XYZ file of C-alpha atoms in Angstrom:
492
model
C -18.215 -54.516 21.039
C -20.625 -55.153 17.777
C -17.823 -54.028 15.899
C -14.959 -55.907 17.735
C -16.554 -58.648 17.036
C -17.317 -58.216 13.541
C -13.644 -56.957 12.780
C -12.456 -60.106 14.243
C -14.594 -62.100 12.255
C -13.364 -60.813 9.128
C -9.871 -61.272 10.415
C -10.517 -64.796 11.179
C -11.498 -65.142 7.756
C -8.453 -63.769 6.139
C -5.871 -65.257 7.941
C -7.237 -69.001 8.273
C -3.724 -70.247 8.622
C -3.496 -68.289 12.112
C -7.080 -69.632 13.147
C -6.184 -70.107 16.745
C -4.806 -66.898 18.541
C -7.532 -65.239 16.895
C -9.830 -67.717 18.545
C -7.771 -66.889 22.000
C -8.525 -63.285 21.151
C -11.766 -63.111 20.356
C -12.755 -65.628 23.704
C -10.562 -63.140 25.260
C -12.553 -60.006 23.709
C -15.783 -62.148 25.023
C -14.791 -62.345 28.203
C -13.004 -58.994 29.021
C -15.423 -56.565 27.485
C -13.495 -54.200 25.500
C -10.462 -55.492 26.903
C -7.901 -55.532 23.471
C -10.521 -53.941 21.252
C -10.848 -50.550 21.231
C -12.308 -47.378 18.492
C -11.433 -44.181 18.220
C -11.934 -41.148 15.694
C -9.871 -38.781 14.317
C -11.165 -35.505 12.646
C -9.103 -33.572 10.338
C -9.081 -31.257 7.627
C -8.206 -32.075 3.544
C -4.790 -31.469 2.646
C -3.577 -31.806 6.452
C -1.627 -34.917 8.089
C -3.584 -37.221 9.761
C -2.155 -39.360 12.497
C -4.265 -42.332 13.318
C -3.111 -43.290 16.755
C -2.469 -47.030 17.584
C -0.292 -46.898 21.339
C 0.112 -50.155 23.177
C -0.619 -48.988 27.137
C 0.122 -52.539 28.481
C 4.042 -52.519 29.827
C 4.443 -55.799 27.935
C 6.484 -54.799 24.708
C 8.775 -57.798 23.330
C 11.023 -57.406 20.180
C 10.309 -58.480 17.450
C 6.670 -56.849 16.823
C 4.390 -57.494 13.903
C 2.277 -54.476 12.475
C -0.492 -54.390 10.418
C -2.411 -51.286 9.272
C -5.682 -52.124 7.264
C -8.225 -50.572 5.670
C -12.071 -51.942 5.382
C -13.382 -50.839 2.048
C -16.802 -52.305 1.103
C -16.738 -54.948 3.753
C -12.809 -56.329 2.450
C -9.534 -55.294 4.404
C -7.183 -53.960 2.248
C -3.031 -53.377 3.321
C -2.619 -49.884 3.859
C 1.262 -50.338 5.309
C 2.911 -53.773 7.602
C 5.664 -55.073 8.710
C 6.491 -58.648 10.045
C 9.144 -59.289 12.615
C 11.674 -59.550 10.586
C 11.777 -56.241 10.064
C 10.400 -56.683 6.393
C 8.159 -53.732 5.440
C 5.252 -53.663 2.673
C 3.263 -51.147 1.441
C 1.261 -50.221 -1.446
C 3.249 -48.906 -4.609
C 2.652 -45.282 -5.221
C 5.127 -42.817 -5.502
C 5.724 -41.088 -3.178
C 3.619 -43.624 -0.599
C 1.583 -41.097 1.712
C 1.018 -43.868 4.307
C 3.704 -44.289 6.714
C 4.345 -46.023 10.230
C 7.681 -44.495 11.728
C 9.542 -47.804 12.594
C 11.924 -45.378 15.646
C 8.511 -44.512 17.764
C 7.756 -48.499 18.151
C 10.093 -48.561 21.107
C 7.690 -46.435 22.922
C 5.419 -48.735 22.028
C 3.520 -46.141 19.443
C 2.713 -47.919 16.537
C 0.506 -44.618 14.824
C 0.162 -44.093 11.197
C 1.026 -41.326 9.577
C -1.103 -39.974 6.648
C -0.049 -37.165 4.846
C -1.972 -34.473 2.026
C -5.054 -36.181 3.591
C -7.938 -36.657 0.505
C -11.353 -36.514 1.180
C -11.393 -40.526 -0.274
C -9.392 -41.387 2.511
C -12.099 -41.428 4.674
C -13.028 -44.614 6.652
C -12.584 -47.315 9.189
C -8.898 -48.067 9.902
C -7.484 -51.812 11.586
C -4.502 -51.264 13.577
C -3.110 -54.882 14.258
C 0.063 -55.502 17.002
C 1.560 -58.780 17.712
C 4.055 -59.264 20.234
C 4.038 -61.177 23.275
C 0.415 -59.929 23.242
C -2.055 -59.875 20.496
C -3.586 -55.718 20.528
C -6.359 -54.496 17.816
C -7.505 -51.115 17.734
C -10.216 -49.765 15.116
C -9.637 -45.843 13.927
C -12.418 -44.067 12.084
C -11.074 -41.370 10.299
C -13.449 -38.389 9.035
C -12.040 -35.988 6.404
C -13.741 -32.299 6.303
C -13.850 -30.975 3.041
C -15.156 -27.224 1.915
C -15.850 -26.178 -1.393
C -18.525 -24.276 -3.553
C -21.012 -25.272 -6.317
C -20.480 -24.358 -8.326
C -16.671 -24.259 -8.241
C -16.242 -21.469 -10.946
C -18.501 -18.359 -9.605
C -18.892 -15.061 -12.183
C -20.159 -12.020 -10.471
C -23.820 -12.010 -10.617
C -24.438 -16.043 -10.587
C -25.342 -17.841 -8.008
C -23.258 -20.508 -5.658
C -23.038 -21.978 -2.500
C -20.840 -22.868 -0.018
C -21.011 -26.665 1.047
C -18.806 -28.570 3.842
C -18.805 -32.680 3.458
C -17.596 -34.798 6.044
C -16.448 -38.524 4.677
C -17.426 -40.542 6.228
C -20.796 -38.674 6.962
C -22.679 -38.307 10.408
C -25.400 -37.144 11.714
C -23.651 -35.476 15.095
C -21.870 -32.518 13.409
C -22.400 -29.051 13.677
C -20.784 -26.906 11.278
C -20.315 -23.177 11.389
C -18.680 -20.933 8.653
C -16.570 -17.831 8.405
C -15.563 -15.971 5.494
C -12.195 -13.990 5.874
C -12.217 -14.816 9.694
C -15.974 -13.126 10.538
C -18.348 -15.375 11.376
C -21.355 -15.542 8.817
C -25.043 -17.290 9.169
C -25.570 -18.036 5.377
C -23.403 -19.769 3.584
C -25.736 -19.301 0.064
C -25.151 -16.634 -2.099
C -27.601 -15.830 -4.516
C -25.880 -12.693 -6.759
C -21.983 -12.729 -6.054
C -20.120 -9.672 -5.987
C -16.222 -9.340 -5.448
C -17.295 -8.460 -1.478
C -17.493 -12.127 -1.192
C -14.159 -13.003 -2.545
C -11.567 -14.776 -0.126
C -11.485 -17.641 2.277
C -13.930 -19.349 3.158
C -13.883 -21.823 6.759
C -15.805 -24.564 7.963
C -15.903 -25.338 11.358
C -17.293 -28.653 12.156
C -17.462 -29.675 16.373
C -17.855 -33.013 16.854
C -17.327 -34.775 20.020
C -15.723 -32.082 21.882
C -12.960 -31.745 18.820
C -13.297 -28.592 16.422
C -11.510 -28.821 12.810
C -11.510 -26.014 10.001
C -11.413 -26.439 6.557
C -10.536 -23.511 4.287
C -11.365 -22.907 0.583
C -10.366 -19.635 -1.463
C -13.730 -18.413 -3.469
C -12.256 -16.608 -6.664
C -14.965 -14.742 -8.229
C -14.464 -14.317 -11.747
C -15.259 -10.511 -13.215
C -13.932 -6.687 -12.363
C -11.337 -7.376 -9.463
C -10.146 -3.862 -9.266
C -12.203 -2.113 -7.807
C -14.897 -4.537 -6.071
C -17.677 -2.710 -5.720
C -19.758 0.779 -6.878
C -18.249 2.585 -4.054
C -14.714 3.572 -5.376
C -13.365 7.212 -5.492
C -10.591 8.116 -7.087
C -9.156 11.981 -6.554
C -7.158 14.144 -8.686
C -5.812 17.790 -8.587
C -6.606 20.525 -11.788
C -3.768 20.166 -14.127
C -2.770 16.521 -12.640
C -2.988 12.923 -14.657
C -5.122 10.139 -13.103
C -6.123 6.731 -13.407
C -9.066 4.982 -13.079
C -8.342 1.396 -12.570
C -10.692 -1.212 -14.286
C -8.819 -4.819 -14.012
C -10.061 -7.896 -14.947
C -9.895 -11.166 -13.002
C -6.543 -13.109 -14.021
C -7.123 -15.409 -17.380
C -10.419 -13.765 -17.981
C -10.216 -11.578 -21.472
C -13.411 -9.882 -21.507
C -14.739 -9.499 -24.960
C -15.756 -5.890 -25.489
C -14.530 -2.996 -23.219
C -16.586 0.129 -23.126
C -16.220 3.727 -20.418
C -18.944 6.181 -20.609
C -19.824 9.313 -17.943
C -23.275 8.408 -15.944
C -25.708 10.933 -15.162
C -23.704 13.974 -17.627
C -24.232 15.309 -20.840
C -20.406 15.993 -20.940
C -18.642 13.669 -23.418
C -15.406 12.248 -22.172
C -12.337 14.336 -21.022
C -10.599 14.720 -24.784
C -7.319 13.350 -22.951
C -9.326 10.102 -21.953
C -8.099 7.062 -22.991
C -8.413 3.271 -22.109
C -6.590 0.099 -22.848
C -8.150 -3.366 -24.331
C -7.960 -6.885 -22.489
C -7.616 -7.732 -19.070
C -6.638 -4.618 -17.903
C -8.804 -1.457 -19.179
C -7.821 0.875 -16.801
C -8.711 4.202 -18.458
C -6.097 7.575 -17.793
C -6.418 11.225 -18.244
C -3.388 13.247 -19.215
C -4.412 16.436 -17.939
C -7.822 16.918 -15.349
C -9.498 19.491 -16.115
C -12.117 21.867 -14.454
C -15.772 19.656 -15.185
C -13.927 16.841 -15.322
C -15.353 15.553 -12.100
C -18.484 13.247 -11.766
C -19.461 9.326 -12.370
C -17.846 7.036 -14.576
C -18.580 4.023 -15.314
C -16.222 0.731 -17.475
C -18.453 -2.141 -18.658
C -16.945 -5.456 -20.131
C -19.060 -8.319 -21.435
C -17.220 -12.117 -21.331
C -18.246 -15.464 -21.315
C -19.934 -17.697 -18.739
C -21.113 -20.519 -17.302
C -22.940 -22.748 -20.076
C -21.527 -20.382 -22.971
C -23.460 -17.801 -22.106
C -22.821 -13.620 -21.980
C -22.665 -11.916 -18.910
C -22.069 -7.922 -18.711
C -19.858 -6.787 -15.388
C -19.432 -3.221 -14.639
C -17.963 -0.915 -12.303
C -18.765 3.003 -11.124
C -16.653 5.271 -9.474
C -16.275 8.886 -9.045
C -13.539 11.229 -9.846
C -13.464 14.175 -7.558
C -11.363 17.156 -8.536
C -9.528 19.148 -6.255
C -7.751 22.500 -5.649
C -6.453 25.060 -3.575
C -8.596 28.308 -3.809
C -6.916 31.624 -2.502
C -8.786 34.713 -1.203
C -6.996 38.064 0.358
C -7.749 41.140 1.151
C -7.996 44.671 -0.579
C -4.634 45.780 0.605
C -1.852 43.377 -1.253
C 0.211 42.681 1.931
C -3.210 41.766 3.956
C -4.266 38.322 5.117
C -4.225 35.546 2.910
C -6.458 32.533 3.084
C -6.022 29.491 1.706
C -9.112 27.016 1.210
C -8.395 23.164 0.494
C -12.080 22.836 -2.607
C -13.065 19.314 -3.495
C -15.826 18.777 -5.883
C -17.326 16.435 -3.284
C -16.114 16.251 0.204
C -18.456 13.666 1.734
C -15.668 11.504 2.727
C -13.177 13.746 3.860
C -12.792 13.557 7.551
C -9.801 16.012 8.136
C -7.193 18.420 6.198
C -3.591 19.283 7.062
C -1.378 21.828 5.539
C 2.511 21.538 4.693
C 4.637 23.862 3.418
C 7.505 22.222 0.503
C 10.803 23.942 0.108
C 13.786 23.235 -1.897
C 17.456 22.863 -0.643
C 20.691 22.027 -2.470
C 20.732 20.100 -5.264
C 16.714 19.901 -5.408
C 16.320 18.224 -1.987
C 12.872 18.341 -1.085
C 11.504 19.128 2.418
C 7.928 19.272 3.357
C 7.263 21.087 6.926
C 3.697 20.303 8.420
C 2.253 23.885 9.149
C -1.230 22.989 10.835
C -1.981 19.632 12.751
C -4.442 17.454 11.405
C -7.653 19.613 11.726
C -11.168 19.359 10.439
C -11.477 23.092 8.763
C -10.006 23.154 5.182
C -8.565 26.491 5.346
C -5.603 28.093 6.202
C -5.076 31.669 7.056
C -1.636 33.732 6.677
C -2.050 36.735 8.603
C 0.335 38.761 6.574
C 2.087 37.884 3.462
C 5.785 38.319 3.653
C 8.248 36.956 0.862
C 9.091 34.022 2.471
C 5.121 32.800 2.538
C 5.698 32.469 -1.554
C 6.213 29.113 -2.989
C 4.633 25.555 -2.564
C 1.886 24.734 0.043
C 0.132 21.747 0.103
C -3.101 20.460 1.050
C -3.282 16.840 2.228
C -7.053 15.932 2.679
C -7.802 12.595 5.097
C -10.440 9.980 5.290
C -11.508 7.109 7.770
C -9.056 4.815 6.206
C -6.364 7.358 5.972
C -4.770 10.044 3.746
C -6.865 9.806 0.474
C -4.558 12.276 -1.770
C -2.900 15.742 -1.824
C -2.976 18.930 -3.671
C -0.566 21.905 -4.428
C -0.845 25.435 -4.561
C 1.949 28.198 -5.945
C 1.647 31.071 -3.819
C 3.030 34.140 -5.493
C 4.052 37.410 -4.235
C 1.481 39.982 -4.380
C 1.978 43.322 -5.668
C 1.902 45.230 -2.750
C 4.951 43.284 -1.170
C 6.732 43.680 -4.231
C 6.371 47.333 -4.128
C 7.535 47.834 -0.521
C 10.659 45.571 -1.647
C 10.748 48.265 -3.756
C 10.237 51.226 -2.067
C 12.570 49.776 0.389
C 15.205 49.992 -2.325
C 14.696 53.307 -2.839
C 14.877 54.173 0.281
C 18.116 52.442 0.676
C 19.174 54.486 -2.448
C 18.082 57.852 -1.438
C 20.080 57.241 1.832
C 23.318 56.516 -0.117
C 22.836 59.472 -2.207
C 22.522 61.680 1.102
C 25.392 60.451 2.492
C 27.548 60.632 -1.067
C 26.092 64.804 -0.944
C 27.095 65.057 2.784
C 30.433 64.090 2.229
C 30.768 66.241 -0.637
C 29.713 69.403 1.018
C 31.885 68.368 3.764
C 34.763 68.483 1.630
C 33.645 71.909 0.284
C 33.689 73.201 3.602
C 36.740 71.749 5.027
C 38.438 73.293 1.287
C 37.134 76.277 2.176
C 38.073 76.303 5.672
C 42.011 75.812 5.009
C 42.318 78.405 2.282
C 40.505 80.738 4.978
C 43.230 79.470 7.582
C 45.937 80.501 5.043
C 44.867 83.769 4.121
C 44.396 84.533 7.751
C 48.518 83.089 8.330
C 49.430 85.194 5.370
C 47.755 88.452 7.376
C 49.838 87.809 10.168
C 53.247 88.960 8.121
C 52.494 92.488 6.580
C 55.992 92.698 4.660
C 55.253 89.486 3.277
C 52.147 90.064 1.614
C 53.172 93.192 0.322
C 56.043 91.203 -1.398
C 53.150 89.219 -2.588
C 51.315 91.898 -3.706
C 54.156 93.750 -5.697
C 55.152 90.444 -7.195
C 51.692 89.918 -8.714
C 51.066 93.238 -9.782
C 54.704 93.167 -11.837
C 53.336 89.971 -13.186
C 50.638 91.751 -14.397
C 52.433 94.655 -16.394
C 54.837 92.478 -18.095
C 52.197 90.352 -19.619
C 49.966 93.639 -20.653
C 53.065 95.257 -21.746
C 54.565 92.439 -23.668
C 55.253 93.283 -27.210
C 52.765 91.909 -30.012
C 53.936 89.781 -32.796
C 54.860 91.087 -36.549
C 51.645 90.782 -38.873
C 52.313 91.126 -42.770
C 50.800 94.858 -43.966
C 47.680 94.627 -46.519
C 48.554 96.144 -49.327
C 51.927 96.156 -49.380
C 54.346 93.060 -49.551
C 57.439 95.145 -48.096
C 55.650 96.819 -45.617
C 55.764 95.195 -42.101
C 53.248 96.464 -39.902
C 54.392 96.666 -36.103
């Protein structure tokens, strides 16, 4: 009532040409406690709309209606946005004007303002001012929650806190904060890391109404990765990264990798790149190659000053060891090694083969088990070729690694062997069938002979007419020779 009161005081003084209905009004507001007076609050975040209600519940509404919005800064009532009834609108010149009263809602007799990308100066008492064929006031404190840290620019290392105003202030808040949607109990950091990177919320309760305010924490340094923790895994004979990026628009100054707790020098195919991004790469991992490494990078801070941010992590190597048996064509068993295992949680095995035109399909031979080996009872020629080893953690497949399984010798000599085999069978069945022949040649000159036998007369024809044959050629005269000796002479 204090309040009323005072408000209409001040109004009285501002508008002395009007002296009398506020006079009527404020007799009225003596009289009927409360009665056209009335305060409210509105909470809301920075950066949201705010809607400062101002409803007229009487049933009396009469066109034309007057309305002023005000605002009391330092005891004086400044215009925030009116209009007179005729219709003639004035507001403060800014462009665009945040402040606005939508003229179609004042035939339900809601007369609100509308505030929009709320500041944190905008804080205060608000006058909300109605004449028609009554005279209604209403006062509207509005309370702006603001989060942010000090200081605003965090490096990893410093110090900062998180702080959550409330303009204008009071005493009956409670605030509560939450950092990437977990609720936290300290809202002081005293060495930041990347861990504490993301949004921040304040969540301030007052009179039964609950508002958050959000604010991104950006902490300048290594982004990638955050913390100590990070593994990175690579197969024998396979290139790998290890990723060391800078916060954006932070160059740091110097840029150095090293191997921690080793008296191994770096891989010789190590190599790193200068500026915000020194991720480091090796061409081709080799067996030691495993173990801690560490990028460093000094840059600039608050006040000038140097600060030096690093980052560990650990390369594990991996590969597929093979054992078998004495006999070739025995059991084969294939073990999925990784120079440290600690987070592995379960292996599976696949098996890759190749199509048409290089299509690539990978058959899952095991499920997802917790042994890392796999055992092939018998190797057969279709067991050679790629099988892979994809190795699992608690946040999900952490890499793979391939094996070329060739055929042993003892398959290759039973391919063999079975050749031979194949060949010595063709080569009995080409002698067969020439021994056959033989035989059935022999057979049909015996069948003759033994037709011929049949016909005595005949074969005696036979017999003289081969035996004649005979004479003649033995008794067949020789041919003339030239005598030696004698060149006259012709020897018969």
């Amino acid at each position: 009532m204090r309040v009323c009161l005072l408000f209409f005081w001040k109004v009285t003084r501002r508008r002395l040409e009007d002296m009398t209905p506020f006079l009527i009004v404020l007799g009225l507001a003596l009289v009927f406690e409360g009665g056209q007076c009335q305060e409210h609050e509105v909470l809301v975040a920075q950066g949201s709309v705010a809607v400062l209600p101002c409803v007229d519940e009487s049933s009396a509404v009469s066109y034309p209606t007057a309305v002023y919005w005000s605002r009391i800064v330092d005891g004086v009532m400044k215009t925030v946005w009116r209009r007179q009834k005729s219709g003639l609108e004035f507001r403060p010149v800014r462009d665009p004007p945040r402040a606005n009263c939508p003229v179609p809602n004042f035939g339900k007799a809601d007369y609100s303002l509308h505030i929009a990308g709320t500041t944190f100066e905008d804080g205060g008492k608000y006058v909300c001012e109605v004449e028609g064929r009554t005279r209604m006031a209403k006062i509207i404190t509005l309370r702006v929650i603001r989060a942010s840290f000090s200081p605003a620019i965090v490096v990893e290392g410093s110090r900062t806190e998180a702080m959550c105003d409330v303009s204008p202030g009071t005493k009956s808040v409670k605030v509560n904060w939450k950092r990437n949607g977990k609720v936290i109990r300290r809202a002081s950091l005293s060495s930041v890391s990347q861990r504490d990177a993301g949004n921040w919320t304040c969540q301030v309760s007052h009179n039964g109404v609950v508002v958050e305010a959000t604010v991104s924490l950006q902490v300048k340094g290594i982004a990638t990765p955050q913390n100590d923790s990070s593994v990175v895994y690579a197969a024998i004979g396979s290139p790998v990264s290890l990723p060391c990026l800078f916060t954006d628009g932070l160059i740091p100054n110097t840029v150095s990798w090293n191997r921690i707790s080793s008296t191994t020098r770096l891989p010789s195919s190590f190599n790193w790149s200068l500026g915000s991004s020194a991720s480091a790469t090796i061409q081709r991992v080799e067996d030691g190659d495993e173990g801690m490494y560490m990028c460093s990078g000094e840059m600039e801070g608050l006040n000038r000053g140097r600060i030096k941010v690093q980052r560990r992590m650990e390369l594990v190597v991996t590969r597929v060891l093979s054992s078998s048996a004495s006999s070739g064509n025995g059991p084969v068993t294939l073990t999925c090694h990784l120079s440290n295992s600690d987070q592995i949680t379960s292996y599976e095995w696949l098996r890759v083969t190749y199509g048409p035109n290089d299509t690539q399909t990978v058959t899952p031979v095991t499920s997802v088990q917790k042994t890392e080996s796999y055992k092939i009872k018998q190797v057969t020629e279709k067991d050679a070729g790629e099988w892979v080893c994809r190795y699992y953690g608690k946040q999900g497949v952490l890499g793979n690694v391939t094996y070329e399984l060739h055929i042993m010798g003892a398959v290759k000599s039973e391919k063999s062997s079975s050749g031979n085999k194949t060949a010595m069978v063709m080569g009995l069945g080409f002698l067969f069938l020439v021994i056959f022949l033989i035989l059935f040649q022999m057979y049909r000159n015996y069948r003759r002979k033994k037709r011929i036998l049949l016909y005595p007369a005949m074969e005696t024809i036979v017999h003289q007419a081969a035996t004649e044959r005979e004479h003649r050629e033995r008794s067949r005269p020789k041919m003339a020779e030239p005598c030696v000796g004698h060149p006259k002479t012709v020897c018969v």
